[in-house]
Coordinates of C-alpha atoms and ligand atoms in Angstrom, one line a residue:
M13 CA -23.2 -5.3 -9.4
N14 CA -21.3 -6.9 -6.5
V15 CA -17.4 -7.1 -6.6
L16 CA -15.4 -9.4 -4.4
V17 CA -11.9 -8.0 -3.6
I18 CA -9.4 -10.4 -2.7
N19 CA -6.0 -9.6 -1.0
C20 CA -4.0 -13.0 -0.6
G21 CA -0.7 -13.2 1.5
S22 CA 1.4 -16.3 2.0
S23 CA -0.8 -17.4 4.9
S24 CA -3.5 -14.8 5.1
L25 CA -6.5 -13.6 3.0
K26 CA -8.5 -10.5 3.3
Y27 CA -11.7 -9.9 1.4
Q28 CA -14.3 -7.4 0.9
L29 CA -17.6 -7.6 -0.9
L30 CA -19.0 -4.3 -2.4
D31 CA -22.2 -3.3 -3.9
M32 CA -20.8 -1.1 -6.8
T33 CA -24.1 0.9 -7.4
T34 CA -23.6 2.5 -4.1
E35 CA -19.9 1.5 -3.5
E36 CA -21.1 0.2 0.0
V37 CA -19.2 -2.7 1.7
L38 CA -21.6 -5.6 2.1
A39 CA -19.1 -7.8 4.1
K40 CA -15.6 -7.9 4.9
G41 CA -13.2 -10.3 6.7
L42 CA -9.8 -11.9 7.3
V43 CA -8.4 -15.4 7.3
E44 CA -5.2 -16.0 9.0
R45 CA -2.8 -18.9 9.6
I46 CA -3.8 -20.6 6.4
G47 CA -1.9 -24.0 6.3
I48 CA -0.8 -23.7 9.8
E49 CA -2.3 -24.7 13.0
G50 CA -5.1 -22.5 14.5
S51 CA -6.7 -21.4 11.0
V52 CA -9.2 -18.6 11.7
L53 CA -11.7 -16.8 9.7
V54 CA -13.3 -13.5 11.0
H55 CA -16.4 -12.2 9.1
E56 CA -18.1 -9.0 9.4
A57 CA -21.1 -7.5 8.0
P58 CA -22.6 -3.9 8.9
G59 CA -25.1 -4.2 11.6
Q60 CA -24.3 -7.8 12.4
D61 CA -22.1 -9.4 15.1
K62 CA -18.8 -10.6 13.9
V63 CA -18.5 -14.2 13.2
K64 CA -15.4 -16.1 14.2
L65 CA -14.7 -19.7 12.7
E66 CA -11.9 -21.6 13.9
Q67 CA -11.2 -24.7 11.8
P68 CA -8.3 -26.2 9.8
M69 CA -7.6 -24.5 6.4
K70 CA -4.8 -26.3 4.8
T71 CA -5.0 -24.3 1.6
H72 CA -6.1 -20.9 0.2
K73 CA -8.7 -22.8 -1.8
E74 CA -10.1 -24.3 1.4
A75 CA -10.0 -20.9 3.0
L76 CA -11.7 -19.2 -0.1
N77 CA -14.4 -22.0 0.2
L78 CA -15.2 -21.0 3.5
V79 CA -15.3 -17.3 2.6
M80 CA -17.8 -18.2 -0.1
T81 CA -19.9 -20.2 2.4
A82 CA -19.8 -17.2 5.0
L83 CA -21.1 -14.9 2.0
V84 CA -24.1 -17.1 1.3
D85 CA -24.8 -18.1 4.9
P86 CA -28.5 -18.0 5.7
A87 CA -27.8 -16.5 9.1
H88 CA -24.9 -14.0 8.6
G89 CA -24.4 -14.2 4.8
V90 CA -25.0 -11.1 2.7
V91 CA -26.1 -12.7 -0.8
K92 CA -28.4 -15.5 -1.5
S93 CA -26.0 -17.2 -4.0
L94 CA -22.4 -17.0 -5.4
E95 CA -24.1 -15.9 -8.8
E96 CA -24.7 -12.4 -7.2
I97 CA -20.8 -11.9 -7.3
S98 CA -20.4 -10.3 -10.7
A99 CA -16.6 -9.9 -10.6
V100 CA -13.5 -10.5 -8.5
G101 CA -10.6 -8.0 -8.2
H102 CA -7.4 -9.3 -7.0
R103 CA -4.6 -7.2 -5.3
A104 CA -1.4 -8.1 -7.0
V105 CA 1.8 -6.8 -5.8
H106 CA 4.3 -6.7 -8.7
G107 CA 3.4 -6.2 -12.2
A108 CA 7.0 -5.2 -13.2
E109 CA 7.1 -3.5 -16.7
T110 CA 4.6 -5.8 -18.2
F111 CA 1.4 -4.2 -16.4
S112 CA 1.1 -0.6 -16.5
D113 CA -2.6 -0.8 -15.6
S114 CA -5.1 -3.2 -14.2
V115 CA -6.0 -6.3 -16.4
V116 CA -8.7 -8.8 -16.9
I117 CA -7.0 -12.1 -15.8
D118 CA -6.6 -15.0 -18.4
D119 CA -4.1 -17.6 -18.9
A120 CA -1.6 -15.2 -20.6
V121 CA -1.8 -12.9 -17.5
I122 CA -1.3 -15.7 -15.1
K123 CA 2.1 -16.7 -17.2
S124 CA 3.1 -13.1 -17.1
L125 CA 2.4 -12.8 -13.4
E126 CA 4.5 -16.0 -12.7
E127 CA 7.4 -14.4 -14.6
C128 CA 7.2 -11.3 -12.4
S129 CA 7.3 -13.5 -9.3
E130 CA 11.2 -13.2 -9.3
L131 CA 10.8 -9.5 -8.5
A132 CA 8.4 -10.3 -5.5
P133 CA 9.1 -13.7 -4.3
L134 CA 7.3 -13.2 -1.0
H135 CA 4.1 -11.6 -2.6
N136 CA 3.5 -12.6 -6.2
P137 CA 3.4 -16.3 -5.7
A138 CA 0.7 -15.8 -2.7
N139 CA -1.4 -13.5 -5.2
L140 CA -1.2 -16.3 -7.8
I141 CA -2.2 -19.1 -5.3
G142 CA -5.5 -16.9 -4.5
I143 CA -6.1 -16.1 -8.2
N144 CA -6.0 -19.8 -9.2
A145 CA -8.0 -21.1 -6.3
C146 CA -10.7 -18.3 -7.0
R147 CA -10.8 -19.2 -10.7
E148 CA -11.4 -22.9 -9.7
L149 CA -14.3 -21.9 -7.2
L150 CA -15.9 -19.4 -9.5
P151 CA -15.0 -20.5 -13.1
N152 CA -17.3 -18.1 -14.9
V153 CA -16.8 -15.0 -13.0
P154 CA -14.5 -12.3 -14.6
M155 CA -11.4 -11.5 -12.6
V156 CA -9.2 -8.6 -12.7
A157 CA -5.6 -8.2 -11.1
V158 CA -5.0 -4.7 -9.8
F159 CA -1.1 -4.0 -9.3
D160 CA 0.8 -2.1 -6.6
T161 CA 3.2 -1.1 -9.1
A162 CA 0.9 -0.2 -12.2
F163 CA 0.5 3.5 -11.2
H164 CA 4.2 4.1 -11.1
Q165 CA 4.9 2.9 -14.8
T166 CA 4.5 6.5 -15.9
L167 CA 7.9 7.5 -14.0
P168 CA 10.3 9.0 -16.5
G169 CA 13.7 7.2 -17.1
E170 CA 15.7 9.8 -14.8
A171 CA 13.4 8.9 -11.9
F172 CA 13.3 5.1 -12.3
M173 CA 16.8 4.2 -13.6
Y174 CA 19.5 3.5 -11.0
P175 CA 22.9 4.6 -12.0
L176 CA 24.3 1.2 -12.3
P177 CA 25.8 -0.5 -15.3
Y178 CA 22.8 -0.5 -18.0
E179 CA 23.1 -4.3 -18.6
L180 CA 21.7 -5.0 -15.1
Y181 CA 18.5 -3.1 -16.1
E182 CA 18.5 -5.3 -19.3
K183 CA 19.3 -8.6 -17.8
F184 CA 17.6 -8.5 -14.5
K185 CA 15.1 -5.6 -14.9
I186 CA 16.7 -3.8 -11.9
R187 CA 15.0 -0.4 -11.8
K188 CA 12.6 1.6 -9.4
Y189 CA 9.1 0.3 -9.6
G190 CA 7.5 1.7 -6.5
F191 CA 4.6 0.5 -4.5
H192 CA 1.4 1.5 -2.8
G193 CA 0.2 2.6 -6.1
T194 CA -3.3 1.9 -5.7
S195 CA -3.5 4.0 -2.6
H196 CA -1.7 6.8 -4.2
K197 CA -3.9 6.7 -7.1
F198 CA -7.0 6.8 -4.9
V199 CA -6.0 9.5 -2.7
S200 CA -5.0 11.8 -5.5
Q201 CA -8.3 11.4 -7.2
A202 CA -10.0 12.2 -3.9
A203 CA -7.7 15.2 -3.2
A204 CA -8.8 16.7 -6.6
E205 CA -12.4 16.4 -5.7
L206 CA -11.7 17.8 -2.3
M207 CA -9.9 20.7 -3.8
G208 CA -12.7 21.3 -6.3
K209 CA -10.0 21.0 -9.1
K210 CA -9.1 18.8 -12.0
L211 CA -6.6 16.1 -11.3
E212 CA -5.0 16.8 -14.7
D213 CA -4.4 20.5 -13.5
L214 CA -2.6 19.6 -10.2
K215 CA 0.7 18.8 -8.9
L216 CA 0.3 16.7 -5.6
I217 CA 2.4 14.9 -3.2
S218 CA 0.9 11.8 -1.6
C219 CA 2.4 10.6 1.6
H220 CA 1.3 7.2 2.5
L221 CA 2.5 6.7 6.1
G222 CA 1.7 3.3 7.7
N223 CA 4.1 0.5 8.8
G224 CA 5.1 0.5 5.3
A225 CA 5.5 4.2 4.0
S226 CA 6.1 5.8 0.7
L227 CA 5.7 9.3 -1.0
C228 CA 4.5 9.9 -4.5
A229 CA 4.8 12.9 -6.7
I230 CA 1.8 12.9 -9.0
K231 CA 1.7 15.5 -11.8
N232 CA -1.4 16.0 -13.9
G233 CA -2.7 12.7 -12.5
K234 CA 0.6 10.7 -13.2
S235 CA 3.1 9.2 -10.9
V236 CA 6.4 10.9 -11.7
D237 CA 8.6 9.8 -8.7
T238 CA 8.1 7.6 -5.7
S239 CA 10.2 6.6 -2.9
M240 CA 10.1 2.8 -2.8
G241 CA 12.4 1.2 -5.4
L242 CA 12.9 -2.1 -6.9
T243 CA 11.5 -3.5 -3.6
P244 CA 9.5 -1.9 -0.7
L245 CA 12.6 -1.5 1.3
A246 CA 13.8 1.8 -0.2
G247 CA 13.0 5.4 0.8
L248 CA 11.7 6.4 4.0
E249 CA 12.4 5.2 7.5
M250 CA 9.5 2.6 8.1
G251 CA 8.3 0.5 11.0
T252 CA 10.9 -2.1 10.8
R253 CA 12.5 -1.2 7.5
C254 CA 15.6 1.0 7.2
G255 CA 14.8 2.8 3.7
D256 CA 17.7 4.4 2.0
I257 CA 21.0 3.9 3.4
D258 CA 24.6 3.9 2.1
P259 CA 24.6 0.7 0.0
A260 CA 28.3 0.2 1.0
I261 CA 26.9 -0.7 4.5
I262 CA 25.9 -4.1 3.2
P263 CA 29.3 -5.2 2.1
F264 CA 30.8 -3.5 5.1
L265 CA 28.7 -5.8 7.3
V266 CA 29.3 -8.9 5.2
N267 CA 33.2 -8.2 5.8
K268 CA 32.2 -8.0 9.4
G269 CA 30.9 -11.6 9.3
Y270 CA 27.1 -11.2 8.6
T271 CA 25.7 -13.3 6.0
V272 CA 23.7 -11.7 3.1
E273 CA 20.4 -13.3 4.7
E274 CA 21.3 -11.9 8.2
V275 CA 21.7 -8.4 6.7
D276 CA 18.4 -8.6 4.6
V277 CA 16.6 -9.7 7.8
L278 CA 18.3 -6.9 9.7
M279 CA 17.3 -4.3 7.1
N280 CA 13.7 -5.4 6.6
K281 CA 12.5 -6.6 10.2
K282 CA 15.1 -5.2 12.7
S283 CA 15.7 -1.5 11.6
G284 CA 13.6 1.6 11.0
V285 CA 11.5 2.9 14.0
L286 CA 11.9 -0.3 15.9
G287 CA 15.7 -0.4 15.3
V288 CA 16.4 3.1 16.2
S289 CA 14.0 3.3 19.3
G290 CA 14.6 -0.2 20.6
I291 CA 11.0 -0.1 21.8
S292 CA 8.6 -1.1 19.0
S293 CA 7.7 -0.8 15.4
D294 CA 4.3 0.7 16.2
F295 CA 4.3 4.4 15.8
R296 CA 1.8 4.7 18.8
D297 CA 4.2 3.1 21.1
V298 CA 7.1 5.2 20.2
E299 CA 5.1 8.4 20.1
G300 CA 4.0 7.4 23.8
A301 CA 7.7 6.7 24.8
A302 CA 9.0 10.0 23.2
N303 CA 6.1 11.9 25.2
N304 CA 7.7 10.2 28.5
G305 CA 11.1 11.7 27.6
D306 CA 12.7 8.5 25.8
K307 CA 15.5 10.1 23.7
R308 CA 15.9 7.2 21.2
A309 CA 12.1 7.1 20.5
Q310 CA 12.2 10.9 19.9
L311 CA 15.3 10.3 17.5
A312 CA 13.2 7.5 15.6
L313 CA 10.4 10.0 15.1
D314 CA 12.7 12.9 14.1
I315 CA 14.3 10.7 11.5
F316 CA 11.1 9.7 10.1
H317 CA 9.6 13.3 10.0
Y318 CA 13.0 14.6 8.6
R319 CA 12.9 12.0 5.8
V320 CA 9.4 12.8 4.7
R321 CA 9.9 16.5 4.8
T322 CA 13.1 16.3 2.6
T323 CA 11.4 13.9 0.3
I324 CA 8.6 16.3 -0.1
G325 CA 11.2 18.8 -0.9
A326 CA 12.7 16.7 -3.6
Y327 CA 9.4 16.1 -5.2
V328 CA 8.6 19.8 -5.2
A329 CA 11.8 20.1 -7.1
A330 CA 10.8 17.2 -9.5
M331 CA 7.5 18.9 -10.3
D332 CA 8.7 22.6 -10.1
G333 CA 6.0 23.3 -7.5
V334 CA 3.1 21.6 -5.7
D335 CA -0.5 22.6 -5.3
G336 CA -1.4 19.8 -2.5
I337 CA 0.1 17.4 0.1
I338 CA -1.9 14.5 1.0
F339 CA -1.5 12.4 4.3
T340 CA -2.9 8.9 4.4
A341 CA -2.7 5.4 5.9
G342 CA -2.4 4.5 9.7
L343 CA 0.0 7.2 10.8
G344 CA -0.8 9.8 8.2
E345 CA -4.5 9.7 8.8
N346 CA -4.3 9.6 12.6
S347 CA -1.2 11.1 14.1
T348 CA -1.8 14.9 14.5
T349 CA 1.7 15.4 16.1
S350 CA 3.5 13.8 13.1
R351 CA 1.6 16.0 10.6
A352 CA 2.1 19.1 12.5
A353 CA 6.0 18.1 12.9
I354 CA 6.3 17.4 9.1
C355 CA 4.4 20.5 8.1
G356 CA 6.3 22.7 10.6
G357 CA 9.4 22.7 8.4
L358 CA 7.5 23.4 5.1
K359 CA 7.0 27.2 5.6
Y360 CA 9.0 27.9 2.4
L361 CA 5.9 26.5 0.7
G362 CA 3.7 29.0 2.3
I363 CA 2.2 26.2 4.4
T364 CA 0.2 27.0 7.6
I365 CA -1.7 24.3 9.5
D366 CA -5.2 24.9 11.1
P367 CA -4.8 23.0 14.6
V368 CA -8.6 22.5 14.8
A369 CA -8.9 20.8 11.4
N370 CA -5.5 19.0 12.0
S371 CA -7.2 17.3 15.2
K372 CA -10.0 15.7 13.3
R373 CA -10.1 12.0 12.2
G374 CA -11.6 9.5 9.9
E375 CA -12.8 11.7 7.0
A376 CA -11.5 13.5 4.2
T377 CA -10.4 17.1 5.3
I378 CA -8.4 20.1 4.4
I379 CA -5.9 20.6 7.4
S380 CA -4.2 23.8 6.0
D381 CA -5.5 27.3 6.8
K382 CA -7.6 29.2 4.2
D383 CA -4.8 31.4 3.0
S384 CA -2.1 28.7 3.0
K385 CA -0.3 28.8 -0.4
T386 CA -0.3 24.9 -0.5
T387 CA -3.3 22.8 0.3
V388 CA -2.7 20.0 2.9
M389 CA -5.2 17.3 3.3
V390 CA -5.8 14.1 5.3
I391 CA -7.6 11.5 3.1
P392 CA -8.3 8.1 4.4
T393 CA -7.0 5.5 1.7
N394 CA -9.3 2.9 0.5
E395 CA -7.3 0.2 -1.7
E396 CA -10.2 -2.1 -1.7
L397 CA -12.5 0.4 -3.3
M398 CA -9.9 1.5 -6.0
I399 CA -9.5 -2.3 -6.8
A400 CA -13.4 -2.8 -7.0
R401 CA -13.6 0.4 -9.2
D402 CA -11.0 -0.8 -11.6
T403 CA -12.4 -4.3 -11.7
L404 CA -15.9 -3.0 -12.4
A405 CA -14.5 -0.7 -15.1
L406 CA -12.7 -3.7 -16.8
A407 CA -15.1 -6.6 -16.1
K408 CA -18.4 -4.8 -17.4
Ligands
ADP673 P1 0.3 -1.2 7.3 O1 -1.0 -1.2 6.2 O2 1.5 -0.8 6.4 O3 0.4 -2.3 8.1 P2 -1.3 0.9 8.3 O4 -1.5 1.8 7.4 O5 -2.3 0.1 9.1 O6 0.2 0.0 8.1 O7 -0.5 1.8 9.6 C1 0.0 1.2 10.9 C2 0.8 2.4 11.7 O8 -0.2 3.4 11.8 C3 1.2 1.6 12.9 O9 2.5 1.9 13.1 C4 0.3 2.4 14.0 O10 1.1 2.7 15.2 C5 0.2 3.7 13.2 N1 -1.0 4.4 13.9 C6 -2.2 4.1 13.8 N2 -3.0 5.0 14.6 C7 -2.2 6.0 15.1 C8 -2.4 7.0 16.0 N3 -3.5 7.5 16.4 N4 -1.2 7.8 16.3 C9 -0.1 7.3 15.7 N5 0.1 6.2 14.8 C10 -1.0 5.6 14.5

């Protein structure tokens, strides 16, 4: 059974076709600049040269049409006909309180997704465009929506409610939702396997550290707290996002003459590691500059490590203990120095890191010493595979 996974952004579209008997990737690709000049599709299949197709793609439907053509192309295609696609899994960003799990898409689900759009105005409309275009092109194929927020619907009230007037929750659904749920769920399952234990018996902390970064406390397989909030701006310092700040800074800046839109851009696009270092939002550049003695680059990294470490401390308190800590995503999977810096301050958890294991890359590995009281792991995330697994389970 082949499952096509689609992740639609406002002007981009990522896809993967997976053979779910082996969980092997048959083909994957990326379309960029949909609806703007210079549209381009890059399609890859293992063992074949990359194919780059530059031609105007005015809509997501046109882009998807070219993706389908690439998948069945006699030269670089991987299936003979579209009938070999048994189901489609769509990444959906915000499922609000409506969706606490993945769901088979029907008209009612589409309507609910439209209603959730207010909470994710940049993401949900793009996801919907992709879903609708796919339904037109593959009308008889079952489709499943997999939400970034769903895994966190198990958060208890004390973790998800903001201490604002209660009517704001009732009127506007203002609460913590959390994101990266598909990734936190995937790595927590993989961690239990790596530890040779049952997920239901474990207290885990998953650190998804990429350009966007969030932590998740997972107790007995369920998310009980996470660092992002109503939006993905909350929590840790990120590539360009500030994470948690004193909310009074916003009216302070508005009183200084900034518009609300300017403050929004400032917090989302000009802050974080970029804003503090003044160098880059890319952790590799900032680590490089810090190694060359740049003080602001070092400060940006110190803030990042400090926030990850103190949030780990908060989640140990939330779960009354921890058995395993997982590092994943771009920085979490690749930065030996960041992992060492974060874990260096976790001696009270009995953590000792094995430097040889910590220098490995690209595979699920335990990086703590054998006698470390808490197991520390690096686990490459695979959101597409998690989406495909959920899709297979629901569309069968
Ligand atoms: P996102 O999906 O949120 O865009 P990723 O998970 O792809 O982010 O992570 C991107 C981040 O990971 C970048 O800031 C990049 O610098 C960082 N990264 C990737 N490889 C390394 C590395 N070897 N050392 C340090 N940082 C790295």
